[in-house]
Short mmCIF file of C-alpha atoms in Angstrom, two decimals:
data_model
loop_
_atom_site.label_atom_id
_atom_site.label_comp_id
_atom_site.label_asym_id
_atom_site.label_seq_id
_atom_site.Cartn_x
_atom_site.Cartn_y
_atom_site.Cartn_z
CA MET A 33 -34.69 8.86 -15.55
CA ALA A 34 -31.57 9.30 -13.33
CA THR A 35 -29.33 11.97 -12.92
CA ILE A 36 -26.04 10.98 -11.34
CA THR A 37 -23.29 13.28 -10.06
CA TYR A 38 -20.51 12.25 -8.10
CA LEU A 39 -18.69 15.96 -7.49
CA THR A 40 -15.61 16.39 -5.14
CA LYS A 41 -11.84 16.01 -5.51
CA ILE A 42 -10.63 13.41 -2.63
CA GLN A 43 -6.81 13.06 -1.79
CA PHE A 44 -6.79 9.85 -0.30
CA ASP A 45 -3.55 7.71 1.02
CA PHE A 46 -1.50 7.60 4.24
CA GLY A 47 0.36 11.21 4.37
CA ALA A 48 -2.54 13.04 2.21
CA VAL A 49 -3.01 15.57 4.98
CA GLN A 50 0.36 16.99 4.18
CA LEU A 51 -1.32 18.24 0.90
CA LEU A 52 -4.00 20.51 3.15
CA ALA A 53 -1.88 23.65 2.40
CA GLY A 54 -1.85 23.32 -1.20
CA GLU A 55 -5.68 22.83 -1.36
CA MET A 56 -6.72 25.54 0.95
CA ALA A 57 -4.26 27.96 -1.81
CA GLU A 58 -6.45 26.48 -4.52
CA LEU A 59 -9.71 27.19 -3.11
CA GLY A 60 -8.24 30.58 -1.99
CA MET A 61 -8.86 30.02 1.78
CA THR A 62 -6.41 32.05 3.63
CA ARG A 63 -8.41 32.24 7.11
CA PRO A 64 -10.43 28.82 7.83
CA LEU A 65 -12.37 28.32 10.85
CA LEU A 66 -11.41 24.79 11.97
CA VAL A 67 -14.62 22.81 13.14
CA THR A 68 -13.75 19.72 15.48
CA ASP A 69 -14.63 18.27 18.91
CA LYS A 70 -12.59 18.23 22.08
CA GLY A 71 -11.78 14.42 21.61
CA VAL A 72 -10.09 15.18 18.30
CA ARG A 73 -7.92 18.17 20.06
CA THR A 74 -6.93 16.18 22.97
CA VAL A 75 -5.36 12.94 21.59
CA GLY A 76 -3.69 15.30 19.12
CA LEU A 77 -5.16 14.71 15.76
CA LEU A 78 -6.47 18.56 15.42
CA ASP A 79 -2.32 19.59 15.68
CA LYS A 80 -1.15 16.93 13.32
CA VAL A 81 -3.64 18.55 10.79
CA MET A 82 -2.50 22.11 11.94
CA GLU A 83 1.26 21.19 11.31
CA HIS A 84 0.21 21.33 7.74
CA LEU A 85 -1.68 24.89 7.29
CA PRO A 86 0.04 27.19 5.61
CA LYS A 87 3.09 29.47 7.33
CA GLN A 88 1.46 32.24 9.45
CA CYS A 89 -2.13 31.15 8.67
CA PRO A 90 -4.70 32.66 10.89
CA ALA A 91 -6.65 29.80 11.61
CA GLU A 92 -9.44 30.01 13.94
CA ILE A 93 -10.73 26.95 16.09
CA PHE A 94 -14.49 25.92 17.29
CA ASP A 95 -13.88 22.49 19.24
CA ALA A 96 -17.34 22.05 21.07
CA THR A 97 -19.04 20.08 18.46
CA PRO A 98 -21.57 17.99 20.14
CA GLU A 99 -21.86 14.57 19.72
CA ASN A 100 -24.79 14.96 17.45
CA PRO A 101 -24.61 18.25 15.85
CA THR A 102 -26.99 21.15 17.10
CA GLU A 103 -28.08 24.19 15.70
CA ALA A 104 -27.09 25.71 18.61
CA ALA A 105 -23.51 24.53 18.03
CA MET A 106 -24.07 26.34 14.84
CA THR A 107 -25.04 29.48 15.88
CA VAL A 108 -22.29 29.92 18.28
CA ALA A 109 -19.28 28.75 15.54
CA LEU A 110 -21.07 30.83 12.94
CA ALA A 111 -20.94 34.12 15.05
CA GLN A 112 -17.07 33.13 15.48
CA TYR A 113 -16.87 32.33 11.94
CA ARG A 114 -17.98 35.79 11.04
CA GLU A 115 -16.34 37.83 13.79
CA ALA A 116 -13.28 36.80 12.87
CA GLY A 117 -13.47 37.33 9.13
CA CYS A 118 -13.28 33.80 7.82
CA ASP A 119 -13.31 32.38 4.36
CA GLY A 120 -13.61 28.89 4.52
CA LEU A 121 -14.21 25.63 6.83
CA ILE A 122 -11.95 22.72 7.63
CA GLY A 123 -13.93 20.18 9.27
CA VAL A 124 -11.59 17.90 11.22
CA GLY A 125 -13.00 14.71 13.04
CA GLY A 126 -15.96 12.73 12.54
CA GLY A 127 -19.32 12.90 10.73
CA SER A 128 -20.41 15.44 13.45
CA SER A 129 -17.50 17.85 12.87
CA MET A 130 -17.77 17.64 9.14
CA ASP A 131 -21.59 18.14 9.39
CA LEU A 132 -21.35 20.93 11.34
CA ALA A 133 -18.80 22.49 9.20
CA LYS A 134 -21.11 22.38 6.07
CA ALA A 135 -24.19 23.98 8.37
CA ILE A 136 -21.94 26.72 9.03
CA ALA A 137 -20.83 27.13 5.72
CA LEU A 138 -24.28 27.25 4.47
CA MET A 139 -25.76 29.72 6.81
CA ALA A 140 -22.85 31.91 6.57
CA THR A 141 -23.86 32.52 2.50
CA HIS A 142 -27.52 32.23 2.80
CA PRO A 143 -30.56 34.27 4.41
CA GLY A 144 -33.07 33.04 6.85
CA GLU A 145 -33.28 30.20 9.32
CA LEU A 146 -31.52 26.79 9.36
CA SER A 147 -34.79 24.88 9.20
CA GLU A 148 -35.94 26.54 5.79
CA TYR A 149 -33.21 24.55 4.09
CA MET A 150 -34.08 20.95 5.31
CA SER A 151 -35.08 18.12 2.53
CA ILE A 152 -38.14 17.75 4.30
CA MET A 153 -39.14 21.54 3.69
CA GLY A 154 -38.20 21.42 0.51
CA GLY A 155 -35.24 23.47 1.05
CA ALA A 156 -32.64 21.70 -1.19
CA PRO A 157 -33.61 24.59 -4.14
CA LYS A 158 -32.83 27.24 -1.99
CA ILE A 159 -28.77 26.12 -1.32
CA THR A 160 -27.04 27.92 -4.29
CA VAL A 161 -22.85 27.44 -5.16
CA ALA A 162 -22.54 30.55 -2.64
CA MET A 163 -21.58 27.86 0.05
CA ALA A 164 -18.57 28.94 1.89
CA PRO A 165 -15.46 26.28 0.67
CA VAL A 166 -15.11 23.43 3.00
CA ILE A 167 -12.42 20.88 3.38
CA ALA A 168 -13.16 17.90 4.99
CA ILE A 169 -10.81 15.80 6.82
CA PRO A 170 -12.11 12.54 8.67
CA THR A 171 -10.78 10.91 11.61
CA THR A 172 -12.89 8.36 11.74
CA ALA A 173 -14.11 5.66 9.07
CA GLY A 174 -18.15 5.47 8.99
CA THR A 175 -20.46 8.53 7.97
CA GLY A 176 -18.65 9.34 4.79
CA SER A 177 -19.39 12.87 5.50
CA GLU A 178 -16.18 14.08 3.67
CA VAL A 179 -18.02 13.06 0.27
CA GLY A 180 -21.54 13.48 1.29
CA ARG A 181 -24.33 15.93 -0.08
CA GLY A 182 -25.95 16.57 3.10
CA ALA A 183 -25.60 16.94 6.67
CA ILE A 184 -27.65 15.85 9.58
CA ILE A 185 -28.37 18.58 12.42
CA ILE A 186 -30.59 18.48 15.38
CA LEU A 187 -32.57 21.85 15.27
CA ASP A 188 -33.36 24.21 18.39
CA ASP A 189 -36.95 22.35 18.23
CA GLY A 190 -35.55 18.93 18.94
CA ARG A 191 -35.98 17.26 15.44
CA LYS A 192 -32.94 15.89 13.74
CA LEU A 193 -33.15 16.82 10.04
CA GLY A 194 -31.12 16.97 6.92
CA PHE A 195 -29.95 19.11 4.42
CA GLY A 196 -28.89 18.13 1.08
CA SER A 197 -27.64 19.35 -2.16
CA PRO A 198 -24.61 18.68 -4.81
CA HIS A 199 -23.36 22.45 -3.28
CA VAL A 200 -23.32 21.02 0.20
CA ILE A 201 -20.56 18.42 -1.04
CA PRO A 202 -16.97 19.56 0.77
CA LYS A 203 -15.06 21.14 -2.26
CA VAL A 204 -11.84 18.48 -0.82
CA ALA A 205 -11.92 15.34 1.01
CA ILE A 206 -8.79 14.91 2.66
CA CYS A 207 -8.46 11.00 3.47
CA ASP A 208 -5.55 10.21 5.79
CA PRO A 209 -6.21 6.36 7.08
CA GLU A 210 -3.63 7.29 9.66
CA LEU A 211 -5.56 9.74 11.51
CA THR A 212 -7.89 6.93 12.11
CA PHE A 213 -5.26 4.99 14.14
CA SER A 214 -5.96 5.85 17.40
CA MET A 215 -9.83 5.32 17.44
CA PRO A 216 -10.78 3.37 20.27
CA LYS A 217 -12.58 -0.30 19.75
CA MET A 218 -16.11 0.47 20.21
CA LEU A 219 -15.93 3.85 18.00
CA THR A 220 -14.17 1.66 15.56
CA ALA A 221 -16.77 -0.82 15.32
CA GLY A 222 -19.73 1.64 15.70
CA THR A 223 -18.28 3.76 12.92
CA GLY A 224 -17.38 0.78 10.59
CA MET A 225 -20.80 -0.55 10.76
CA ASP A 226 -22.42 2.81 9.78
CA ALA A 227 -20.33 2.47 6.67
CA PHE A 228 -21.47 -1.28 6.33
CA ALA A 229 -25.00 0.04 6.58
CA HIS A 230 -24.61 3.18 4.10
CA CYS A 231 -23.18 0.63 1.64
CA PHE A 232 -26.10 -2.04 2.31
CA GLU A 233 -28.93 0.16 2.05
CA THR A 234 -28.13 2.09 -0.41
CA PHE A 235 -27.58 -1.36 -2.51
CA CYS A 236 -31.22 -2.34 -1.26
CA GLY A 237 -32.74 1.11 -1.94
CA SER A 238 -35.59 1.46 -4.44
CA ALA A 239 -34.10 4.50 -6.58
CA ILE A 240 -32.30 3.41 -9.61
CA ASN A 241 -28.42 4.29 -9.91
CA PRO A 242 -26.38 1.47 -10.95
CA PRO A 243 -23.47 3.32 -10.59
CA ALA A 244 -24.07 3.86 -7.09
CA ASP A 245 -24.81 0.22 -6.36
CA ALA A 246 -21.51 -0.88 -8.01
CA ILE A 247 -19.94 1.12 -5.48
CA ALA A 248 -22.19 0.56 -2.75
CA THR A 249 -21.30 -3.66 -3.41
CA ASP A 250 -17.78 -2.67 -3.85
CA GLY A 251 -17.51 -0.77 -0.05
CA LEU A 252 -19.56 -3.39 1.33
CA GLY A 253 -17.12 -6.23 0.36
CA ARG A 254 -14.39 -4.08 1.93
CA ALA A 255 -16.55 -3.54 5.05
CA ILE A 256 -17.27 -7.23 5.38
CA ARG A 257 -13.66 -7.96 5.24
CA PHE A 258 -11.90 -5.77 7.40
CA ILE A 259 -14.06 -4.18 9.98
CA GLU A 260 -13.13 -7.20 12.44
CA GLN A 261 -9.18 -6.88 12.23
CA ALA A 262 -9.86 -3.00 12.35
CA VAL A 263 -11.63 -3.60 15.65
CA ALA A 264 -8.95 -6.38 16.75
CA ASP A 265 -6.02 -4.15 15.60
CA GLY A 266 -6.47 -0.73 15.16
CA SER A 267 -2.86 -0.18 14.01
CA ASP A 268 -3.21 -2.32 11.46
CA PRO A 269 -2.55 -0.05 8.06
CA GLU A 270 -4.50 -2.47 5.68
CA ALA A 271 -7.31 -2.48 7.89
CA ARG A 272 -7.50 1.14 8.36
CA TRP A 273 -7.32 1.73 4.71
CA GLN A 274 -9.58 -0.69 3.52
CA MET A 275 -12.40 0.48 6.10
CA MET A 276 -11.66 4.43 5.43
CA THR A 277 -12.63 3.33 1.72
CA ALA A 278 -15.71 1.53 2.58
CA SER A 279 -16.56 4.70 4.51
CA MET A 280 -15.96 6.89 1.61
CA GLU A 281 -17.73 4.55 -1.03
CA GLY A 282 -20.85 4.38 1.17
CA ALA A 283 -21.16 8.01 1.16
CA MET A 284 -20.60 8.18 -2.45
CA ALA A 285 -23.44 5.33 -2.85
CA PHE A 286 -25.84 7.05 -0.65
CA GLN A 287 -26.26 9.95 -3.05
CA LYS A 288 -29.00 7.55 -4.33
CA GLY A 289 -30.86 7.24 -0.89
CA LEU A 290 -30.86 5.23 2.07
CA GLY A 291 -34.04 3.69 3.95
CA ALA A 292 -35.69 2.52 7.10
CA VAL A 293 -32.44 2.07 9.22
CA HIS A 294 -31.83 5.67 8.84
CA GLY A 295 -35.57 6.60 9.19
CA MET A 296 -35.30 4.92 12.70
CA SER A 297 -31.64 6.23 13.55
CA HIS A 298 -32.23 9.83 12.78
CA PRO A 299 -34.98 10.60 15.45
CA LEU A 300 -33.36 7.83 17.68
CA GLY A 301 -30.28 10.37 17.58
CA SER A 302 -32.31 13.31 18.60
CA ILE A 303 -32.91 11.79 22.24
CA GLN A 304 -30.78 13.90 24.44
CA ASP A 305 -30.33 11.24 27.50
CA PRO A 306 -28.86 9.06 26.50
CA ILE A 307 -27.13 10.18 23.95
CA LEU A 308 -26.89 7.68 20.71
CA HIS A 309 -24.05 7.05 18.85
CA HIS A 310 -25.45 6.90 14.95
CA GLY A 311 -23.31 4.08 13.47
CA THR A 312 -24.05 2.20 16.63
CA LEU A 313 -27.85 2.79 16.12
CA ASN A 314 -27.71 1.82 12.60
CA ALA A 315 -26.08 -1.71 13.43
CA VAL A 316 -28.85 -2.48 16.00
CA CYS A 317 -31.45 -1.44 13.39
CA LEU A 318 -30.23 -3.20 10.81
CA PRO A 319 -31.68 -6.50 11.44
CA ALA A 320 -34.94 -5.74 11.50
CA VAL A 321 -35.24 -4.03 8.70
CA ILE A 322 -33.73 -6.66 6.91
CA ARG A 323 -36.36 -9.07 7.86
CA TYR A 324 -39.28 -6.26 7.12
CA ASN A 325 -37.67 -5.37 3.14
CA ALA A 326 -37.19 -9.23 2.92
CA ASP A 327 -40.01 -9.27 0.32
CA ALA A 328 -39.22 -6.24 -1.84
CA VAL A 329 -35.53 -6.51 -2.53
CA GLY A 330 -35.43 -9.35 -5.33
CA ASP A 331 -32.28 -11.11 -5.39
CA LYS A 332 -30.04 -8.39 -3.82
CA TYR A 333 -30.00 -10.27 -0.30
CA GLY A 334 -28.42 -13.17 -2.83
CA TRP A 335 -25.64 -10.36 -3.76
CA VAL A 336 -25.12 -9.69 -0.60
CA LYS A 337 -24.37 -12.93 0.27
CA GLN A 338 -22.19 -14.15 -2.43
CA ILE A 339 -20.48 -11.06 -1.76
CA TRP A 340 -20.15 -11.75 2.01
CA GLY A 341 -19.24 -15.54 1.30
CA LEU A 342 -22.23 -16.87 2.81
CA PRO A 343 -24.40 -19.86 1.72
CA ALA A 344 -27.37 -19.05 0.07
CA ASN A 345 -30.05 -20.43 2.56
CA VAL A 346 -28.45 -18.57 5.94
CA ASP A 347 -30.61 -15.81 7.33
CA LEU A 348 -29.04 -12.23 6.58
CA ALA A 349 -30.50 -10.45 9.45
CA ASP A 350 -28.97 -13.25 11.66
CA GLU A 351 -25.64 -12.84 10.20
CA VAL A 352 -25.65 -9.16 10.65
CA ALA A 353 -26.70 -9.36 14.33
CA ALA A 354 -23.92 -12.04 14.95
CA LEU A 355 -21.51 -9.70 13.35
CA ASN A 356 -22.63 -6.93 15.64
CA ALA A 357 -22.35 -9.53 18.61
CA ARG A 358 -18.77 -10.44 17.60
CA LEU A 359 -17.91 -6.35 17.30
CA GLY A 360 -19.25 -6.34 21.01
CA LEU A 361 -21.83 -3.88 20.19
CA PRO A 362 -25.37 -3.98 21.80
CA ALA A 363 -27.74 -6.27 20.70
CA ASP A 364 -30.88 -4.01 21.10
CA LEU A 365 -32.32 -0.69 21.95
CA ARG A 366 -33.15 -1.59 25.44
CA GLU A 367 -29.28 -2.55 26.19
CA MET A 368 -28.68 1.05 24.93
CA GLY A 369 -30.86 2.47 27.57
CA LEU A 370 -34.10 2.92 25.84
CA ASP A 371 -37.31 1.60 26.91
CA GLU A 372 -41.13 1.95 25.33
CA ALA A 373 -42.19 5.31 26.64
CA MET A 374 -39.47 6.49 24.09
CA ILE A 375 -40.24 5.08 21.11
CA GLU A 376 -43.89 6.85 20.69
CA PRO A 377 -42.71 10.28 19.70
CA LEU A 378 -40.32 8.98 17.36
CA ILE A 379 -42.68 7.32 14.96
CA PRO A 380 -44.09 10.44 12.94
CA HIS A 381 -40.63 11.62 12.82
CA ALA A 382 -39.22 8.23 11.32
CA VAL A 383 -42.11 8.38 9.17
CA ALA A 384 -41.43 11.84 7.60
CA ASP A 385 -37.67 11.30 7.50
CA HIS A 386 -36.25 12.35 3.97
CA THR A 387 -34.64 8.31 3.84
CA THR A 388 -38.10 6.63 4.20
CA ALA A 389 -38.97 7.42 0.67
CA THR A 390 -36.05 5.31 -0.84
CA ASN A 391 -36.69 2.18 1.25
CA PRO A 392 -37.65 -0.54 -1.25
CA LYS A 393 -40.83 -1.07 0.75
CA PRO A 394 -43.30 1.49 1.95
CA LEU A 395 -43.72 1.96 5.72
CA THR A 396 -46.80 3.36 7.78
CA ALA A 397 -46.50 4.29 11.36
CA ASP A 398 -47.88 1.07 12.38
CA ASP A 399 -44.80 -0.43 10.58
CA TYR A 400 -42.53 2.01 12.18
CA ARG A 401 -43.85 1.32 15.72
CA ALA A 402 -43.36 -2.74 14.86
CA LEU A 403 -39.59 -2.05 13.72
CA PHE A 404 -38.74 0.03 16.95
CA MET A 405 -40.68 -2.35 19.12
CA GLU A 406 -38.27 -5.49 17.87
CA THR A 407 -35.09 -3.56 18.10
CA LEU A 408 -36.22 -2.58 21.22
CA GLY A 409 -35.79 -6.22 22.29
#
């Protein structure tokens, strides 16, 4: 039996950010903490959002979100939230800012330590409806965190873990594709392949959830058709609208679960030097995982080829690698600055990652070691 829920309100289209004040009023949010990063603030996107706050709204701003959100940043932002007497959060940016906003919303209303709520620690049942309200406003098109039921955080002990619950889903997602126009080419490529990977992995995952499969294949088709155009011309409204849709659908679909691509990218993302972009990691890891899972997915690769318009006899992993190359993304982990010595400590974390359970084919430590080495190049 499968229990399927898709529970949030989404305002989606050009100009959607203009609805912010009304959505805050519906939630009773009068003093928000805006969670963002310095890049979003520097390019003026935060100002565009703040133009639509209620008049005389005493908004607080936390703009120190790291590229991969951390428990340390959450602790600082949580203190600011409490000191200012905030009553809700507005996450503005990519997945990092939105995930950090979720972590603050959790710890502002729940006792104990953040680690207690992590999925692999059995934390999901501890997360209650008491979560502080979150409005999520994405400025990238990749993570889909604005509609996702989880968040990924690097804990103080160095582990990169996720917590999730239907209560974690933002109360409102405001998806305005215009906010993605200023994304640079490589960020467009990396975040776009994040959406691609979410849709692909969810569709191929082992859990039973036909509605999620349908959403995933629709999102995958949009990403396939529009990602290269979005990278080539970031001001193309159709490409930006379609990629934001694919991103949203990827996160709606991965309510079903993900797989070994994320089992690899989560521990890789915990490395502090170099700092590695999550979506780009997913793109680089995807070909090796496609090969590994090939004998365990039934006819699903055939469906993907049909969606992509590829001949039945092509190698799907090679096609994804070729797409990465056309987008200008790295070919392997070594190109991203990693070496063999960095891999071994990550393997136990990959095996334990919550996404490993829904990979279509079981994985041992040796299996993950082989996948990491293949992806290292």
